[in-house]
Amino acid sequence: MRYVLKIAYDGTHFAGWQRQKNAVSVQEVLEEAVKAALGVEVKTTASGRTDAGVHAAGQVCHFDAELSVPPEKMPDCLNRYLPDSVRVLDGFGADESFDSNRSAKRKTYCYTLYESAREMPLLERFAVRVETLACKEKLKAVASLMEGEHDFKAFCASGSSVITTVRTVYEVRIEEGERYGCRVVKIFVTGNGFLYNMVRTMVGELLDLSQEKRTKESLLAAFETGRRELLGKTMPAKGLTLMQVVYGVDG
Amino acid sequence: MRYVLKIAYDGTHFAGWQRQKNAVSVQEVLEEAVKAALGVEVKTTASGRTDAGVHAAGQVCHFDAELSVPPEKMPDCLNRYLPDSVRVLDGFGADESFDSNRSAKRKTYCYTLYESAREMPLLERFAVRVETLACKEKLKAVASLMEGEHDFKAFCASGSSVITTVRTVYEVRIEEGERYGCRVVKIFVTGNGFLYNMVRTMVGELLDLSQEKRTKESLLAAFETGRRELLGKTMPAKGLTLMQVVYGVDG
């Protein structure tokens, strides 16, 4: 029996999704909770690894086990053994053709920025402060340059091994609001897959483009050449949240 | 010279504003920062004491000292000595007729609720979960019952000594939004002053009234008799944030 879980976590104090030596990961506390609650050792597979400090509102993972507990009981069953920073939101059953990672058709990440001269302690946990932020229209215009199918090699941290660095970004949506007297901008990025550090590098580049620190031409050159140094900085992990993973029927 | 500071804090790990034995308060870390940065021991007075676990986006306090540092330099000066959870946002000078507490004309608090079957780790720090929440119109209707001048004795935790328990609530405003797939409701309460636990008891009563667990008549009886047992529960501290303090010219 394949159990599929939808989970949320505050990534602040985790070394990311994946098990690490000498650091606590979400995968570890989840697998420990399964062991404590159900008495079985399982290996979980997630839709993708989130990095140290990255949050999730809708991560998806699965594991295989022969259990008498129905999948929909997994939240009640596991949450009592999880730290407050991790919660199982939902449980489903699936057959073995479903794979949390390989069956994912699209994912949405959200990066949260706020504009303020000073740090605002009530926002710092899940958002990153910037001194000045371009208007929504300007942000939208530069965001649209990143939509579509591109070779995102230049946006990818070195050292990652993937077959292809071509990805399709379906949408980069900008939402604007106000919290605690600060202007808050959320950047929602939806794509068919993401390279290591890709969203954080996209947001850094988006900020630079919106402030005209770099040009559309240099972005196009980065797509063409794959050279990381043509782009701006990688933004901090804490502003990033994995919002949703969407699965298709053809596995 | 009287220095006036606007400060924000994540109250999660504080024993409230006021200095305590055996527990860390916001007042203590702020006074320690003044000592470390400026070499003087001061006593700060705030617009009001926030309780253990209550947050602030716009608390105001003042202290007296003879210093060469201009008030507007206080944020840069003090923030490097404060924990990340506390920030000085602004600094002003005032004469001795100004008192952060006694000169306050009105305050606004915000209480944040979210509707979800499960805890959402990304909301839990600053908001309180409820299983079901009435529609905005219903919440508005019951909120309006608390507006105006009333004797809020029944809303006040026992043991507090105040001259009068009559307060004027200028407005109870309901804002609704969505975060991480959860419906989020913010209740902004503006008044000329608040008793100990008053906002948290108002929100508990507001929820009970909106779910028809209690009636308008029992609320009116609570105003008339001052009996605490006629009201619902006191809501948890973590959902409450002191948003703004407004001062008048006549001290």
Short mmCIF file of C-alpha atoms in Angstrom, two decimals:
data_model
loop_
_atom_site.label_atom_id
_atom_site.label_comp_id
_atom_site.label_asym_id
_atom_site.label_seq_id
_atom_site.Cartn_x
_atom_site.Cartn_y
_atom_site.Cartn_z
CA MET A 1 0.00 0.00 0.00
CA ARG A 2 1.32 3.43 -1.00
CA TYR A 3 0.49 6.25 1.42
CA VAL A 4 0.59 9.80 0.07
CA LEU A 5 0.81 12.70 2.53
CA LYS A 6 0.30 16.41 2.07
CA ILE A 7 2.43 18.20 4.63
CA ALA A 8 3.28 21.74 5.76
CA TYR A 9 6.33 22.93 7.66
CA ASP A 10 8.01 25.97 9.06
CA GLY A 11 11.49 25.33 7.67
CA THR A 12 13.30 27.84 9.91
CA HIS A 13 15.13 25.30 12.05
CA PHE A 14 15.38 22.42 9.58
CA ALA A 15 18.32 21.43 7.41
CA GLY A 16 15.81 21.07 4.56
CA TRP A 17 13.67 18.14 3.49
CA GLN A 18 16.37 15.54 3.00
CA ARG A 19 17.99 13.50 5.76
CA GLN A 20 21.38 14.86 6.82
CA LYS A 21 24.08 13.76 9.17
CA ASN A 22 24.37 16.01 12.22
CA ALA A 23 21.33 18.15 11.35
CA VAL A 24 17.60 17.67 11.71
CA SER A 25 15.60 17.37 8.47
CA VAL A 26 11.87 17.25 7.85
CA GLN A 27 12.22 13.78 6.32
CA GLU A 28 13.83 12.51 9.52
CA VAL A 29 11.16 13.82 11.91
CA LEU A 30 8.42 12.53 9.61
CA GLU A 31 9.93 9.05 9.33
CA GLU A 32 10.48 9.04 13.11
CA ALA A 33 6.80 9.94 13.60
CA VAL A 34 5.73 7.04 11.36
CA LYS A 35 7.93 4.73 13.41
CA ALA A 36 6.60 6.03 16.74
CA ALA A 37 2.95 6.02 15.66
CA LEU A 38 2.83 2.86 13.55
CA GLY A 39 5.86 0.82 14.54
CA VAL A 40 7.27 0.57 11.02
CA GLU A 41 10.43 1.94 9.45
CA VAL A 42 9.65 3.61 6.13
CA LYS A 43 11.54 5.61 3.55
CA THR A 44 9.66 8.68 2.37
CA THR A 45 10.03 10.28 -1.06
CA ALA A 46 9.00 13.92 -1.54
CA SER A 47 7.95 15.86 -4.63
CA GLY A 48 11.35 17.47 -4.38
CA ARG A 49 13.93 18.42 -1.79
CA THR A 50 13.37 21.76 -0.18
CA ASP A 51 16.56 23.47 0.92
CA ALA A 52 17.60 24.36 4.47
CA GLY A 53 15.32 27.09 5.78
CA VAL A 54 12.72 26.81 3.00
CA HIS A 55 9.09 26.43 4.12
CA ALA A 56 6.23 24.36 2.71
CA ALA A 57 2.47 24.83 2.78
CA GLY A 58 1.76 21.92 0.44
CA GLN A 59 4.70 19.53 0.14
CA VAL A 60 3.73 16.02 -1.00
CA CYS A 61 5.52 12.79 -0.11
CA HIS A 62 4.80 9.07 -0.11
CA PHE A 63 5.93 5.86 1.53
CA ASP A 64 5.06 2.18 1.21
CA ALA A 65 3.86 0.11 4.15
CA GLU A 66 1.42 -2.64 5.02
CA LEU A 67 -0.75 -0.99 7.67
CA SER A 68 -4.28 -1.35 8.96
CA VAL A 69 -4.62 2.42 9.29
CA PRO A 70 -6.54 4.04 6.40
CA PRO A 71 -4.66 6.89 4.63
CA GLU A 72 -7.16 9.55 5.69
CA LYS A 73 -6.32 8.82 9.34
CA MET A 74 -2.64 9.68 8.82
CA PRO A 75 -2.92 13.34 9.97
CA ASP A 76 -4.48 12.40 13.34
CA CYS A 77 -2.15 9.46 13.66
CA LEU A 78 1.15 11.23 12.89
CA ASN A 79 0.64 14.82 14.06
CA ARG A 80 0.85 13.90 17.75
CA TYR A 81 4.38 12.61 17.16
CA LEU A 82 5.56 15.58 15.09
CA PRO A 83 7.08 18.84 16.34
CA ASP A 84 4.75 21.88 16.11
CA SER A 85 6.70 23.06 13.07
CA VAL A 86 5.51 20.12 10.92
CA ARG A 87 1.95 19.02 10.25
CA VAL A 88 0.41 16.35 8.05
CA LEU A 89 -2.58 18.08 6.43
CA ASP A 90 -4.05 15.19 4.47
CA GLY A 91 -3.54 11.52 3.60
CA PHE A 92 -4.41 9.55 0.46
CA GLY A 93 -3.87 6.07 -0.88
CA ALA A 94 -2.28 5.46 -4.29
CA ASP A 95 -1.03 2.60 -6.40
CA GLU A 96 2.63 2.11 -7.18
CA SER A 97 2.40 3.97 -10.49
CA PHE A 98 2.19 7.15 -8.44
CA ASP A 99 5.49 8.74 -7.42
CA SER A 100 5.53 12.01 -5.43
CA ASN A 101 8.57 13.14 -7.37
CA ARG A 102 8.23 11.73 -10.87
CA SER A 103 4.45 12.12 -11.21
CA ALA A 104 4.53 15.84 -10.33
CA LYS A 105 3.27 17.89 -13.27
CA ARG A 106 3.70 21.36 -11.87
CA LYS A 107 4.74 23.09 -8.71
CA THR A 108 4.10 26.54 -7.32
CA TYR A 109 6.55 28.34 -5.07
CA CYS A 110 5.94 31.68 -3.38
CA TYR A 111 8.69 34.14 -2.49
CA THR A 112 7.74 36.88 -0.02
CA LEU A 113 9.43 40.29 0.13
CA TYR A 114 8.64 43.35 2.19
CA GLU A 115 9.73 46.94 1.73
CA SER A 116 10.98 48.68 4.86
CA ALA A 117 13.84 50.83 6.09
CA ARG A 118 13.95 48.65 9.24
CA GLU A 119 13.53 44.98 9.96
CA MET A 120 10.01 44.14 11.11
CA PRO A 121 10.25 41.23 13.60
CA LEU A 122 6.71 40.08 12.81
CA LEU A 123 7.58 39.56 9.14
CA GLU A 124 11.20 38.37 9.33
CA ARG A 125 10.42 34.68 9.77
CA PHE A 126 8.78 34.10 6.39
CA ALA A 127 9.80 37.13 4.33
CA VAL A 128 12.89 39.01 3.23
CA ARG A 129 13.28 42.76 3.65
CA VAL A 130 14.31 45.03 0.79
CA GLU A 131 14.95 48.76 1.13
CA THR A 132 13.04 49.70 -2.01
CA LEU A 133 10.85 47.67 -4.29
CA ALA A 134 9.71 48.66 -7.79
CA CYS A 135 6.01 49.21 -8.48
CA LYS A 136 3.82 46.19 -9.23
CA GLU A 137 3.62 46.97 -12.96
CA LYS A 138 7.41 47.08 -13.28
CA LEU A 139 7.74 43.81 -11.36
CA LYS A 140 5.10 42.21 -13.57
CA ALA A 141 6.89 43.36 -16.72
CA VAL A 142 10.25 41.86 -15.72
CA ALA A 143 8.58 38.71 -14.34
CA SER A 144 7.05 38.04 -17.76
CA LEU A 145 10.56 37.82 -19.26
CA MET A 146 11.12 34.63 -17.28
CA GLU A 147 7.92 32.89 -18.32
CA GLY A 148 8.02 30.18 -20.97
CA GLU A 149 10.44 27.38 -21.83
CA HIS A 150 14.06 28.33 -21.20
CA ASP A 151 17.39 26.72 -20.38
CA PHE A 152 17.69 27.72 -16.70
CA LYS A 153 21.27 26.41 -16.35
CA ALA A 154 22.52 29.86 -15.25
CA PHE A 155 19.90 29.90 -12.44
CA CYS A 156 21.09 26.62 -11.01
CA ALA A 157 23.61 26.30 -8.18
CA SER A 158 26.75 24.62 -9.43
CA GLY A 159 27.31 21.01 -8.50
CA SER A 160 23.82 19.74 -9.19
CA SER A 161 23.56 16.88 -11.63
CA VAL A 162 20.47 16.87 -13.79
CA ILE A 163 19.87 15.47 -17.28
CA THR A 164 18.51 18.70 -18.68
CA THR A 165 18.36 22.24 -17.35
CA VAL A 166 15.46 23.19 -19.64
CA ARG A 167 12.31 24.00 -17.66
CA THR A 168 8.99 25.63 -18.44
CA VAL A 169 7.81 28.44 -16.19
CA TYR A 170 4.06 28.69 -16.78
CA GLU A 171 3.54 31.83 -14.75
CA VAL A 172 5.27 34.37 -12.53
CA ARG A 173 2.45 36.15 -10.70
CA ILE A 174 2.90 39.21 -8.47
CA GLU A 175 0.60 39.88 -5.52
CA GLU A 176 0.84 43.00 -3.45
CA GLY A 177 -0.50 43.78 0.01
CA GLU A 178 0.22 45.55 3.26
CA ARG A 179 1.18 44.12 6.66
CA TYR A 180 2.22 45.97 9.82
CA GLY A 181 2.62 49.16 7.81
CA CYS A 182 4.99 47.54 5.31
CA ARG A 183 4.38 46.91 1.63
CA VAL A 184 4.47 43.13 1.05
CA VAL A 185 5.06 41.60 -2.39
CA LYS A 186 4.55 37.92 -3.08
CA ILE A 187 6.04 36.35 -6.19
CA PHE A 188 4.29 33.11 -7.18
CA VAL A 189 6.27 30.99 -9.63
CA THR A 190 4.59 28.00 -11.28
CA GLY A 191 6.57 25.62 -13.46
CA ASN A 192 6.92 22.02 -14.59
CA GLY A 193 10.00 21.62 -12.44
CA PHE A 194 12.71 23.62 -10.72
CA LEU A 195 16.47 23.32 -10.49
CA TYR A 196 18.38 23.69 -7.24
CA ASN A 197 18.19 27.35 -6.10
CA MET A 198 16.32 28.31 -9.28
CA VAL A 199 13.45 30.27 -7.69
CA ARG A 200 15.76 32.11 -5.30
CA THR A 201 18.01 33.12 -8.20
CA MET A 202 14.99 34.12 -10.32
CA VAL A 203 13.79 36.46 -7.55
CA GLY A 204 17.26 38.02 -7.14
CA GLU A 205 17.42 38.63 -10.89
CA LEU A 206 13.86 39.93 -10.95
CA LEU A 207 14.75 42.53 -8.29
CA ASP A 208 17.87 43.61 -10.18
CA LEU A 209 15.98 43.88 -13.48
CA SER A 210 13.18 45.88 -11.83
CA GLN A 211 15.76 48.31 -10.44
CA GLU A 212 17.55 48.45 -13.78
CA LYS A 213 20.77 47.15 -12.28
CA ARG A 214 20.78 44.73 -15.21
CA THR A 215 19.08 44.62 -18.59
CA LYS A 216 16.74 42.33 -20.48
CA GLU A 217 19.67 41.61 -22.80
CA SER A 218 21.84 40.23 -20.01
CA LEU A 219 18.95 37.97 -18.94
CA LEU A 220 18.60 36.66 -22.49
CA ALA A 221 22.38 36.11 -22.60
CA ALA A 222 22.13 34.13 -19.33
CA PHE A 223 19.43 31.91 -20.89
CA GLU A 224 21.60 31.46 -23.97
CA THR A 225 25.00 30.89 -22.38
CA GLY A 226 24.06 29.32 -19.02
CA ARG A 227 26.61 31.53 -17.25
CA ARG A 228 25.67 32.07 -13.58
CA GLU A 229 27.73 35.26 -13.28
CA LEU A 230 25.39 37.07 -15.68
CA LEU A 231 22.67 36.97 -13.00
CA GLY A 232 22.06 38.64 -9.64
CA LYS A 233 22.31 37.12 -6.19
CA THR A 234 20.53 34.07 -4.80
CA MET A 235 17.92 35.30 -2.30
CA PRO A 236 17.75 33.90 1.26
CA ALA A 237 15.91 30.62 1.90
CA LYS A 238 13.51 31.95 4.53
CA GLY A 239 11.44 33.94 2.00
CA LEU A 240 10.62 30.81 -0.01
CA THR A 241 7.61 28.54 0.47
CA LEU A 242 6.60 25.50 -1.59
CA MET A 243 2.88 26.18 -2.00
CA GLN A 244 1.45 23.40 -4.14
CA VAL A 245 2.31 20.34 -6.19
CA VAL A 246 -0.09 19.30 -8.95
CA TYR A 247 -0.14 15.73 -10.28
CA GLY A 248 -1.29 14.41 -13.61
CA VAL A 249 -3.07 11.20 -14.50
CA ASP A 250 -0.39 9.77 -16.77
CA GLY A 251 2.11 9.26 -13.96
CA MET B 1 15.72 65.03 27.30
CA ARG B 2 12.81 62.65 26.75
CA TYR B 3 13.39 60.00 24.09
CA VAL B 4 10.30 58.39 22.55
CA LEU B 5 10.69 55.09 20.69
CA LYS B 6 8.36 53.21 18.37
CA ILE B 7 9.14 49.51 18.66
CA ALA B 8 7.99 46.18 17.24
CA TYR B 9 8.42 42.75 18.74
CA ASP B 10 7.63 39.10 18.22
CA GLY B 11 6.31 38.37 21.71
CA THR B 12 6.49 34.56 21.42
CA HIS B 13 9.35 34.05 23.85
CA PHE B 14 8.86 37.09 26.07
CA ALA B 15 7.17 37.28 29.45
CA GLY B 16 5.42 40.39 28.14
CA TRP B 17 6.48 44.03 28.15
CA GLN B 18 7.08 44.49 31.86
CA ARG B 19 10.21 43.45 33.75
CA GLN B 20 9.80 40.15 35.58
CA LYS B 21 11.91 38.13 37.95
CA ASN B 22 13.12 34.88 36.37
CA ALA B 23 11.72 35.64 32.89
CA VAL B 24 12.86 37.80 30.00
CA SER B 25 10.69 40.80 29.18
CA VAL B 26 10.82 43.26 26.28
CA GLN B 27 11.42 46.11 28.73
CA GLU B 28 14.48 44.35 30.10
CA VAL B 29 16.15 43.68 26.73
CA LEU B 30 15.41 47.24 25.62
CA GLU B 31 16.86 48.81 28.77
CA GLU B 32 19.86 46.50 28.48
CA ALA B 33 20.35 47.65 24.87
CA VAL B 34 20.28 51.31 25.98
CA LYS B 35 22.89 50.51 28.62
CA ALA B 36 25.10 48.61 26.18
CA ALA B 37 24.80 51.19 23.40
CA LEU B 38 24.83 54.42 25.39
CA GLY B 39 26.28 53.56 28.77
CA VAL B 40 23.32 54.82 30.78
CA GLU B 41 20.78 53.05 32.95
CA VAL B 42 17.27 54.16 32.08
CA LYS B 43 13.75 53.23 33.08
CA THR B 44 11.37 52.91 30.13
CA THR B 45 7.63 53.51 30.28
CA ALA B 46 5.40 51.98 27.58
CA SER B 47 1.95 52.95 26.27
CA GLY B 48 0.74 49.92 28.19
CA ARG B 49 1.94 46.52 29.30
CA THR B 50 1.52 43.82 26.72
CA ASP B 51 1.00 40.40 28.22
CA ALA B 52 3.27 37.35 27.88
CA GLY B 53 3.19 36.13 24.27
CA VAL B 54 1.47 39.23 22.86
CA HIS B 55 3.17 40.85 19.85
CA ALA B 56 3.59 44.50 18.88
CA ALA B 57 3.98 46.21 15.54
CA GLY B 58 3.77 49.74 16.97
CA GLN B 59 4.37 49.84 20.72
CA VAL B 60 5.52 53.25 22.01
CA CYS B 61 7.73 53.87 25.02
CA HIS B 62 9.89 56.65 26.43
CA PHE B 63 12.82 57.23 28.76
CA ASP B 64 14.73 60.23 30.06
CA ALA B 65 18.47 60.65 29.61
CA GLU B 66 21.08 63.28 28.90
CA LEU B 67 22.70 62.02 25.72
CA SER B 68 24.51 63.48 22.73
CA VAL B 69 22.75 61.05 20.34
CA PRO B 70 19.80 62.60 18.49
CA PRO B 71 16.48 60.68 18.87
CA GLU B 72 16.27 59.76 15.19
CA LYS B 73 19.54 57.83 15.54
CA MET B 74 18.06 55.55 18.20
CA PRO B 75 17.03 52.73 15.78
CA ASP B 76 20.56 52.37 14.33
CA CYS B 77 22.06 52.82 17.76
CA LEU B 78 19.95 50.30 19.69
CA ASN B 79 19.01 47.64 17.11
CA ARG B 80 22.51 46.13 17.04
CA TYR B 81 22.17 45.35 20.74
CA LEU B 82 18.66 43.91 20.55
CA PRO B 83 17.67 40.31 19.80
CA ASP B 84 16.17 39.74 16.32
CA SER B 85 12.73 39.55 17.89
CA VAL B 86 12.78 43.24 18.92
CA ARG B 87 13.38 46.26 16.71
CA VAL B 88 13.29 49.99 17.31
CA LEU B 89 11.48 51.38 14.25
CA ASP B 90 11.68 55.09 14.98
CA GLY B 91 12.89 57.63 17.52
CA PHE B 92 11.53 61.07 18.48
CA GLY B 93 12.27 63.73 21.06
CA ALA B 94 9.55 65.08 23.38
CA ASP B 95 9.23 67.38 26.35
CA GLU B 96 8.27 66.11 29.76
CA SER B 97 4.57 66.79 29.26
CA PHE B 98 4.52 63.73 26.97
CA ASP B 99 3.98 60.37 28.63
CA SER B 100 3.79 57.18 26.53
CA ASN B 101 1.10 55.81 28.78
CA ARG B 102 -0.93 58.80 29.99
CA SER B 103 -0.83 60.80 26.73
CA ALA B 104 -2.16 57.89 24.64
CA LYS B 105 -5.50 58.85 23.09
CA ARG B 106 -6.34 55.64 21.31
CA LYS B 107 -4.87 52.24 20.63
CA THR B 108 -5.51 49.62 17.99
CA TYR B 109 -5.02 45.92 18.59
CA CYS B 110 -5.37 43.20 15.97
CA TYR B 111 -6.43 39.63 16.75
CA THR B 112 -5.77 37.07 14.00
CA LEU B 113 -7.79 33.87 13.54
CA TYR B 114 -7.65 31.23 10.84
CA GLU B 115 -10.16 28.57 9.90
CA SER B 116 -8.74 25.11 9.38
CA ALA B 117 -9.36 21.48 10.33
CA ARG B 118 -5.59 21.15 10.94
CA GLU B 119 -2.92 23.36 12.42
CA MET B 120 -0.96 25.22 9.75
CA PRO B 121 2.63 25.62 10.99
CA LEU B 122 3.18 28.73 8.85
CA LEU B 123 0.31 30.55 10.60
CA GLU B 124 0.56 29.23 14.15
CA ARG B 125 3.07 31.79 15.41
CA PHE B 126 0.87 34.87 15.05
CA ALA B 127 -2.65 33.47 14.69
CA VAL B 128 -5.06 31.16 16.45
CA ARG B 129 -6.85 28.30 14.69
CA VAL B 130 -10.60 27.79 14.88
CA GLU B 131 -12.47 24.87 13.35
CA THR B 132 -15.24 26.99 11.89
CA LEU B 133 -15.67 30.71 11.66
CA ALA B 134 -18.92 32.54 10.90
CA CYS B 135 -19.20 34.60 7.72
CA LYS B 136 -17.82 38.14 7.68
CA GLU B 137 -21.28 39.73 7.84
CA LYS B 138 -22.20 37.76 10.95
CA LEU B 139 -18.87 38.66 12.59
CA LYS B 140 -19.42 42.32 11.71
CA ALA B 141 -22.90 42.27 13.20
CA VAL B 142 -21.78 40.87 16.56
CA ALA B 143 -18.66 43.07 16.59
CA SER B 144 -20.85 46.16 16.36
CA LEU B 145 -22.50 45.18 19.67
CA MET B 146 -19.20 45.88 21.44
CA GLU B 147 -18.62 49.30 19.95
CA GLY B 148 -19.33 52.41 21.99
CA GLU B 149 -18.87 53.36 25.65
CA HIS B 150 -19.45 50.43 28.00
CA ASP B 151 -18.40 49.19 31.41
CA PHE B 152 -15.98 46.44 30.41
CA LYS B 153 -15.54 45.14 33.98
CA ALA B 154 -16.71 41.65 32.94
CA PHE B 155 -14.02 41.57 30.21
CA CYS B 156 -11.26 42.28 32.65
CA ALA B 157 -9.16 39.60 34.35
CA SER B 158 -9.77 39.66 38.10
CA GLY B 159 -7.11 41.19 40.30
CA SER B 160 -6.42 44.27 38.22
CA SER B 161 -6.82 47.56 40.02
CA VAL B 162 -8.09 50.41 37.90
CA ILE B 163 -10.08 53.48 38.84
CA THR B 164 -12.79 52.89 36.27
CA THR B 165 -13.62 49.97 34.00
CA VAL B 166 -15.56 52.14 31.56
CA ARG B 167 -13.90 52.30 28.15
CA THR B 168 -14.92 53.47 24.72
CA VAL B 169 -14.42 51.11 21.80
CA TYR B 170 -14.43 53.31 18.70
CA GLU B 171 -14.43 50.50 16.19
CA VAL B 172 -14.26 46.71 15.82
CA ARG B 173 -13.31 46.13 12.19
CA ILE B 174 -13.24 42.73 10.47
CA GLU B 175 -10.81 41.99 7.64
CA GLU B 176 -10.88 38.74 5.74
CA GLY B 177 -8.26 37.14 3.53
CA GLU B 178 -6.66 33.86 2.53
CA ARG B 179 -3.24 32.45 3.41
CA TYR B 180 -1.80 29.02 2.63
CA GLY B 181 -5.27 27.80 1.66
CA CYS B 182 -6.81 28.87 4.98
CA ARG B 183 -9.40 31.58 5.54
CA VAL B 184 -7.82 34.26 7.75
CA VAL B 185 -9.89 36.76 9.75
CA LYS B 186 -8.34 39.79 11.44
CA ILE B 187 -10.27 41.64 14.12
CA PHE B 188 -9.02 45.21 14.61
CA VAL B 189 -10.18 46.79 17.86
CA THR B 190 -9.64 50.53 18.40
CA GLY B 191 -10.44 52.15 21.75
CA ASN B 192 -9.44 54.89 24.16
CA GLY B 193 -7.95 52.30 26.48
CA PHE B 194 -8.04 48.62 27.30
CA LEU B 195 -8.28 46.63 30.51
CA TYR B 196 -6.11 43.61 31.25
CA ASN B 197 -7.15 40.74 28.90
CA MET B 198 -9.99 42.86 27.48
CA VAL B 199 -9.31 42.30 23.75
CA ARG B 200 -8.72 38.58 24.20
CA THR B 201 -12.01 38.24 26.09
CA MET B 202 -13.82 40.37 23.50
CA VAL B 203 -12.64 38.05 20.71
CA GLY B 204 -13.70 34.93 22.64
CA GLU B 205 -17.13 36.44 23.21
CA LEU B 206 -17.35 37.58 19.60
CA LEU B 207 -16.73 34.01 18.41
CA ASP B 208 -19.36 32.61 20.79
CA LEU B 209 -21.92 35.23 19.74
CA SER B 210 -21.23 34.58 16.04
CA GLN B 211 -21.82 30.87 16.59
CA GLU B 212 -24.92 31.58 18.68
CA LYS B 213 -23.47 29.87 21.73
CA ARG B 214 -24.55 32.99 23.62
CA THR B 215 -27.01 35.79 22.93
CA LYS B 216 -26.96 39.54 22.60
CA GLU B 217 -28.93 39.64 25.87
CA SER B 218 -26.20 37.85 27.83
CA LEU B 219 -23.63 40.32 26.44
CA LEU B 220 -25.79 43.25 27.55
CA ALA B 221 -26.15 41.60 30.97
CA ALA B 222 -22.35 41.27 31.17
CA PHE B 223 -21.99 45.00 30.46
CA GLU B 224 -24.62 45.76 33.11
CA THR B 225 -23.52 43.42 35.89
CA GLY B 226 -19.76 43.15 35.26
CA ARG B 227 -19.91 39.38 35.83
CA ARG B 228 -17.04 37.59 34.02
CA GLU B 229 -18.89 34.25 33.98
CA LEU B 230 -21.47 35.64 31.54
CA LEU B 231 -18.78 35.75 28.84
CA GLY B 232 -16.85 33.22 26.78
CA LYS B 233 -13.22 32.24 27.11
CA THR B 234 -10.12 34.43 26.98
CA MET B 235 -8.36 33.74 23.69
CA PRO B 236 -4.62 32.82 23.57
CA ALA B 237 -2.02 35.60 23.68
CA LYS B 238 -0.22 34.66 20.45
CA GLY B 239 -3.09 35.86 18.21
CA LEU B 240 -2.88 39.40 19.61
CA THR B 241 -0.75 42.25 18.25
CA LEU B 242 -0.61 45.86 19.45
CA MET B 243 -0.74 47.69 16.12
CA GLN B 244 -0.76 51.40 16.83
CA VAL B 245 -0.90 53.99 19.58
CA VAL B 246 -2.21 57.45 18.72
CA TYR B 247 -1.33 60.48 20.86
CA GLY B 248 -3.14 63.76 21.31
CA VAL B 249 -1.79 67.27 21.76
CA ASP B 250 -3.27 67.93 25.19
CA GLY B 251 -1.16 65.31 26.94
#
